[in-house]
Coordinates of C-alpha atoms in Angstrom, one line a residue:
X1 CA 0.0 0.0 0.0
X2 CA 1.4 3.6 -0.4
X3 CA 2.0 6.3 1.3
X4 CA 2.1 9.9 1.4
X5 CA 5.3 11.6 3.2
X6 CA 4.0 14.6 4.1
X7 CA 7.1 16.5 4.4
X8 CA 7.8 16.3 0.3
X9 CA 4.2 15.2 -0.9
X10 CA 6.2 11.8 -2.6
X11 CA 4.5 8.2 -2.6
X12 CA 6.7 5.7 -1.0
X13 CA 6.4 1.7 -0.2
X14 CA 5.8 0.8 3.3
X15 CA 9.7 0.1 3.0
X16 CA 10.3 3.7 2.3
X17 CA 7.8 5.6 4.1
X18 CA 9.6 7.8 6.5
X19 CA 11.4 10.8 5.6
X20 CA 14.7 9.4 6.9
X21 CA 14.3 6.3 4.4
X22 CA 14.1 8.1 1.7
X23 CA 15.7 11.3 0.2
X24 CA 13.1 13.7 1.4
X25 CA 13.7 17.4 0.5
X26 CA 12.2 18.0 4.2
X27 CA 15.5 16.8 5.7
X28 CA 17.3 20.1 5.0
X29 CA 14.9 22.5 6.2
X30 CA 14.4 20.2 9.5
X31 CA 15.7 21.0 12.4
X32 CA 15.3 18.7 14.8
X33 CA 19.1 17.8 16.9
X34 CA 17.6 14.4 18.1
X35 CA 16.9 13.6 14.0
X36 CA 13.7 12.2 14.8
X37 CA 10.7 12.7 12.6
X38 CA 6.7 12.2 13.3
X39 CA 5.7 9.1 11.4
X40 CA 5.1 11.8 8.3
X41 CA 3.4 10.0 5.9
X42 CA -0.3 9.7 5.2
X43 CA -2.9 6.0 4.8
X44 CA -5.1 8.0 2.1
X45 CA -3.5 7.3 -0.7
X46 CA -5.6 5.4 -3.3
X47 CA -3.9 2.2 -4.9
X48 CA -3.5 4.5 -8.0
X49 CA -0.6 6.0 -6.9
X50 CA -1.8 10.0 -7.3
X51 CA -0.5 12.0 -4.8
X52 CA -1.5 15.6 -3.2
X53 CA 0.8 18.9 -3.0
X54 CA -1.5 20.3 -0.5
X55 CA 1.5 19.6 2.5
X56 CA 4.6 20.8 0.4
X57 CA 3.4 23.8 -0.6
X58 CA 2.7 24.7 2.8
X59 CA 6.2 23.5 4.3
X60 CA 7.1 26.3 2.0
X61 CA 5.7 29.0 3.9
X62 CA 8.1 31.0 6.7
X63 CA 5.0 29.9 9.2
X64 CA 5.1 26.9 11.2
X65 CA 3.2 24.5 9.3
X66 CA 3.7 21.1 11.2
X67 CA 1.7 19.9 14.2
X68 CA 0.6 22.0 16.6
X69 CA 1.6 25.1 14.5
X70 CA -1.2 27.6 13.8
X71 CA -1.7 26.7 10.2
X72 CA -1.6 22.9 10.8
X73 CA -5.3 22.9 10.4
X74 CA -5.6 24.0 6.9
X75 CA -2.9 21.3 6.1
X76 CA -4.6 19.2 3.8
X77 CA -7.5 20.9 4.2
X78 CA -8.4 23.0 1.1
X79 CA -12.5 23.3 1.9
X80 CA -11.5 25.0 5.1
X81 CA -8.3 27.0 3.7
X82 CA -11.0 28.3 0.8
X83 CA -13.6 29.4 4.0
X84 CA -11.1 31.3 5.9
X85 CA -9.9 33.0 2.4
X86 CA -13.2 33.5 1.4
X87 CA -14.5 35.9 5.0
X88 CA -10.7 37.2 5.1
X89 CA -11.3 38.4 1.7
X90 CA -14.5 40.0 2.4
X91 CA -13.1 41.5 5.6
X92 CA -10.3 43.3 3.0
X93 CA -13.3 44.5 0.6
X94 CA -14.9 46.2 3.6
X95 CA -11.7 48.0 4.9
X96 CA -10.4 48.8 1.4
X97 CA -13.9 50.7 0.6
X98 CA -13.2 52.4 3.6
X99 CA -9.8 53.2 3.7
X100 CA -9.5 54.0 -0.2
X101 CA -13.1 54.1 -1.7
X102 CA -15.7 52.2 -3.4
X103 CA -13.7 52.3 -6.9
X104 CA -10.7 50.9 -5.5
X105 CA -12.5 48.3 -4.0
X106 CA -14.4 46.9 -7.1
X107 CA -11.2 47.1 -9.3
X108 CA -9.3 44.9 -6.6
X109 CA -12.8 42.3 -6.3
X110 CA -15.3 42.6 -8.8
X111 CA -15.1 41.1 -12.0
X112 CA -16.3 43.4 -14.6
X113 CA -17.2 43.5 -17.9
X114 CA -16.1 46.4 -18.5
X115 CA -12.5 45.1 -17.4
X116 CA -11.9 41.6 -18.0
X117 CA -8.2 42.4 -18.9
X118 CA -8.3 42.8 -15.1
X119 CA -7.1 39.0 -14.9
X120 CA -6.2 39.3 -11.1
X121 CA -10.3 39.9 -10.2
X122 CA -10.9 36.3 -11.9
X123 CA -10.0 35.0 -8.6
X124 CA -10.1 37.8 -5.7
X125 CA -14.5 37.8 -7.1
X126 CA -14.6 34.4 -6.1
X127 CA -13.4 35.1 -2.8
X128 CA -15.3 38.2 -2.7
X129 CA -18.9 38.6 -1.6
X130 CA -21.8 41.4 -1.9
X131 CA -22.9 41.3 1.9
X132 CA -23.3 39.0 5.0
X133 CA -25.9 37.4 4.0
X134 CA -24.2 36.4 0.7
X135 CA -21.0 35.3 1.9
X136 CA -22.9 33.1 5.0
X137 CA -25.0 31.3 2.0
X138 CA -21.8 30.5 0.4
X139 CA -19.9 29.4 3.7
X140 CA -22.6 27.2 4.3
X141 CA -23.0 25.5 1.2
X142 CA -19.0 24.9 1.0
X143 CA -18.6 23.5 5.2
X144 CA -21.1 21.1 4.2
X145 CA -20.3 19.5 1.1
X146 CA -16.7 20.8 0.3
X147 CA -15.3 18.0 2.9
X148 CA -17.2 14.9 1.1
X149 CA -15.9 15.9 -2.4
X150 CA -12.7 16.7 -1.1
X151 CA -12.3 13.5 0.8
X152 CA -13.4 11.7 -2.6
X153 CA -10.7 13.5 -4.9
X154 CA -8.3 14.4 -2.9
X155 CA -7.1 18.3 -1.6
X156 CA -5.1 19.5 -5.2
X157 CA -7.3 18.3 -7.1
X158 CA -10.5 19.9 -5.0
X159 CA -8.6 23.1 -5.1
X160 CA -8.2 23.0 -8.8
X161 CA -12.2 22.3 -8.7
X162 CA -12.9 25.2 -6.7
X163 CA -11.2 27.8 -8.4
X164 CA -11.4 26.4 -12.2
X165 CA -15.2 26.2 -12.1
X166 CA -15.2 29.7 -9.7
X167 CA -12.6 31.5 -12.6
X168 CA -15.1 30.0 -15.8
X169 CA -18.5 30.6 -14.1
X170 CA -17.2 34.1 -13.5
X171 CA -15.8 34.9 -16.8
X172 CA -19.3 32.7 -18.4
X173 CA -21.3 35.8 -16.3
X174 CA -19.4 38.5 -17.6
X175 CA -20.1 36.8 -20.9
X176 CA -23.8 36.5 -21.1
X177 CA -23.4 40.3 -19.9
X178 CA -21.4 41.4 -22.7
X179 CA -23.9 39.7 -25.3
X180 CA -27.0 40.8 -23.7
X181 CA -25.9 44.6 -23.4
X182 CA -25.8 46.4 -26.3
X183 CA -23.3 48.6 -24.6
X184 CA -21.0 47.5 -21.9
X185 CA -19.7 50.8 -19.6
X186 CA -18.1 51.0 -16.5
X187 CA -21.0 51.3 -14.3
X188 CA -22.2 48.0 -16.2
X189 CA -22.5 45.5 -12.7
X190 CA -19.9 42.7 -12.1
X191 CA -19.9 39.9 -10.6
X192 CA -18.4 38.2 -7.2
X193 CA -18.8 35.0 -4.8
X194 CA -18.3 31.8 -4.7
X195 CA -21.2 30.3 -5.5
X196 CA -19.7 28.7 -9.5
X197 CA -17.2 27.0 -7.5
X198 CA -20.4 25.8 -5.2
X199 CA -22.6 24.6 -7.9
X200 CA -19.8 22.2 -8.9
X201 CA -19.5 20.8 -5.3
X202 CA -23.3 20.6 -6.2
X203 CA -22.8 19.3 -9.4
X204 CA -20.1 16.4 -8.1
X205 CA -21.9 14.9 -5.2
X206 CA -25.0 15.0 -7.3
X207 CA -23.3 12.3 -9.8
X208 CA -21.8 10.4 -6.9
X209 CA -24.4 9.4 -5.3
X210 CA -27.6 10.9 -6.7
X211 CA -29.9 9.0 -3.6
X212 CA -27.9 11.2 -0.7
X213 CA -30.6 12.8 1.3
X214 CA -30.0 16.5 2.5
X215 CA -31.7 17.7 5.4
X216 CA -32.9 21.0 4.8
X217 CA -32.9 23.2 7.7
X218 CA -32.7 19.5 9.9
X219 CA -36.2 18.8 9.0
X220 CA -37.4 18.3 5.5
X221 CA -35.5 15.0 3.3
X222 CA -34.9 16.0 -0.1
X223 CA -32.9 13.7 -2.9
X224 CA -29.5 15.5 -4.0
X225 CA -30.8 15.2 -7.7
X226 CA -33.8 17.2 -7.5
X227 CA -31.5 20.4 -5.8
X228 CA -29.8 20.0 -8.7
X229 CA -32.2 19.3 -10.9
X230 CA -34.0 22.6 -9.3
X231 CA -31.0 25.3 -9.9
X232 CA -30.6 23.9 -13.3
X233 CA -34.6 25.0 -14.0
X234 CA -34.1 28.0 -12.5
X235 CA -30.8 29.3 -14.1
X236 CA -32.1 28.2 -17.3
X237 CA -35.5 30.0 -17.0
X238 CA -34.0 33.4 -15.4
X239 CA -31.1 33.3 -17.9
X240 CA -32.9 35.1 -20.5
X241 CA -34.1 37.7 -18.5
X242 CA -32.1 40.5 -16.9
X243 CA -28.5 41.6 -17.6
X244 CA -27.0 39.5 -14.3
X245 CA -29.8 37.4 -14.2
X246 CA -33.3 38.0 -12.6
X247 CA -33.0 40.0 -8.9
X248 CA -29.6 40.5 -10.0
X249 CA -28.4 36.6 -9.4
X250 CA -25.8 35.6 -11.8
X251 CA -27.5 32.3 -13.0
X252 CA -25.2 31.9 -15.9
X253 CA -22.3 31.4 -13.4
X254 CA -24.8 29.1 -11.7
X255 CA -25.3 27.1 -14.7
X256 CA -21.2 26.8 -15.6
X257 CA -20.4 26.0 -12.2
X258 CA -22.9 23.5 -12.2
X259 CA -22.2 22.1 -15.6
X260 CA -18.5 21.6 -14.7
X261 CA -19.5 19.7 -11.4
X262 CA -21.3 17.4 -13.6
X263 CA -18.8 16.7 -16.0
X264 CA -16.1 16.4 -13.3
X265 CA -18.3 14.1 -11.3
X266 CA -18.9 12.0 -14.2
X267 CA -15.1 11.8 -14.6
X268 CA -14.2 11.0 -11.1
X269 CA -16.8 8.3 -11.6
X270 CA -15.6 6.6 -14.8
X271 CA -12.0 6.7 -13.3
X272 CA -12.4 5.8 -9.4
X273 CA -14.5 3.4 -7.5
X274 CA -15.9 5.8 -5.0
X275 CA -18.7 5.7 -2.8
X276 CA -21.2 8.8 -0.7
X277 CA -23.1 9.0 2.4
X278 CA -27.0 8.3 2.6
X279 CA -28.1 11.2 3.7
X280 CA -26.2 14.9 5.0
X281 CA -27.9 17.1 7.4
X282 CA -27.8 20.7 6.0
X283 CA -28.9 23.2 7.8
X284 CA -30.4 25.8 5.0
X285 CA -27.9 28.5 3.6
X286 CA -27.6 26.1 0.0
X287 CA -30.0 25.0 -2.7
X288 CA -33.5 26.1 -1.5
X289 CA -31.9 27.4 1.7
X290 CA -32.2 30.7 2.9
X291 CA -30.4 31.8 -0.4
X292 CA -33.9 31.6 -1.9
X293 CA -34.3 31.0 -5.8
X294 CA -31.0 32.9 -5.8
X295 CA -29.0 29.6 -4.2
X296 CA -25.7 30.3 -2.4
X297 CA -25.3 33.4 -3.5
X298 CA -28.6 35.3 -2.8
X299 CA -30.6 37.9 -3.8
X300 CA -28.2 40.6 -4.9
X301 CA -26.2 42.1 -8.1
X302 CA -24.3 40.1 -10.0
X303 CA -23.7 37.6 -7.1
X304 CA -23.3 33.8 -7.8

């Protein structure tokens, strides 16, 4: 069976697993006088052989990273690493539209149609959110189902998920903008959150397991499928209306984000013999959650 040295993200025999028995690029920026290592490698590792960057990358960082340091929580932990960058993020928009203005602020987070060229807001929008109530939809929707999909495909590749299908649902908005508007200014509305990069969570766990039962607001059983099956309706009826969608709800990032989950699930299907709970207690926040017809992102301009 493999194994996963955490200290240089490398898949070793059981022969080979510690950092000592093999030549582990953690051995020179260890300093330990004793030489002795935790047992640094990792059991989930699929027979495949893939392996997960997640832990090197953050051995790189002039923080302590290992246990009991303050980031060793987000080590192999991108669902979580993604929360606390999402509300840090929004924290920043707040003090930046204080500190500099509201101008500053939406060229640094909001991805515009006016100014796609601005290729650094294709990520900070996804992080970014349009108010509380948008950014605690979001949250919600990513603590509960983030951790299932990330435990099924591992923490590199659920990080690529996340901000692929949050980057392309964003840029599919400002699209649908462009085309709809017959002209495109810089007061035309952008678009922020996080809820792309949601919908293909969504759109994963839906292809999964189909059957797993979400408990909306702790009460009410409802299929995975038919919340799927639900945004899709609703993106696809709103998307003709509006610029941004009807109320202002991005549905075409809805409907990418989605679309990508599905295709990514079916993938991770085809390739990997995986299985998903029965059932998730969800406590609102998501599909038909207080988010409304809107989803994650709720009511509110350009917001997905």
């Amino acid at each position: 069976m493999p194994y996963n040295c955490r200290h240089c993200g490398g898949t070793y025999c059981a022969d080979h697993r510690l950092p000592e028995n093999h030549d582990c690029s953690g051995l020179q920026n260890w300093n330990d006088p004793q030489g002795v290592f935790d047992s640094g490698f990792d059991d989930n590792v699929n027979s495949g052989g893939s392996t997960s960057r997640a832990s090197s990358l953050m051995d790189k960082l002039p923080i302590d990273t290992g246990p009991g340091g303050p980031l060793a929580y987000f080590r192999g932990n991108a669902t979580y690493t993604f929360l606390a960058l999402m509300w840090l993020t929004f924290i920043a928009q707040f003090l930046v539209s204080m500190v500099f203005g509201s101008e500053i602020a939406r060229t640094l987070f909001v991805l515009r149609p006016y100014y796609p060229q601005y290729v650094w807001t294709w990520v900070t929008s996804i992080f970014a959110h349009g108010g509380l109530y948008h950014i605690a939809g979001n949250s919600i929707v990513l603590f509960f189902f983030g951790p299932l999909v990330e435990r099924y495909v591992g923490s590199r590749k659920f990080a690529i998920l996340f901000l692929v299908s949050g980057v392309l649902a964003g840029l599919g908005q400002i699209a649908i903008q462009i085309l709809q508007t017959s002209v495109v200014t810089p007061l035309t509305p952008g678009v922020v959150g996080a809820s792309g990069a949601a919908l293909a969570i969504l759109g994963v766990l839906t292809v999964l397991n189909p059957g797993l039962k979400v408990y909306l607001y702790f009460i009410l059983p409802v299929p995975i499928w038919l919340l799927t099956a639900g945004y899709a309706v609703i993106s696809i009826t709103f998307l003709s209306g509006a610029v941004g969608g009807s109320g202002g709800i991005a549905h075409m990032a809805h409907l990418v984000g989605l679309v990508i989950g599905l295709a990514y699930g079916q993938y991770v299907k085809q390739n990997r013999n995986v299985s998903a709970p029965n059932q998730l207690q969800f406590g609102g926040g998501g599909p038909g959650g207080p988010g409304g017809p809107g989803g994650p992102g709720g009511p509110g301009r350009g917001r997905f």
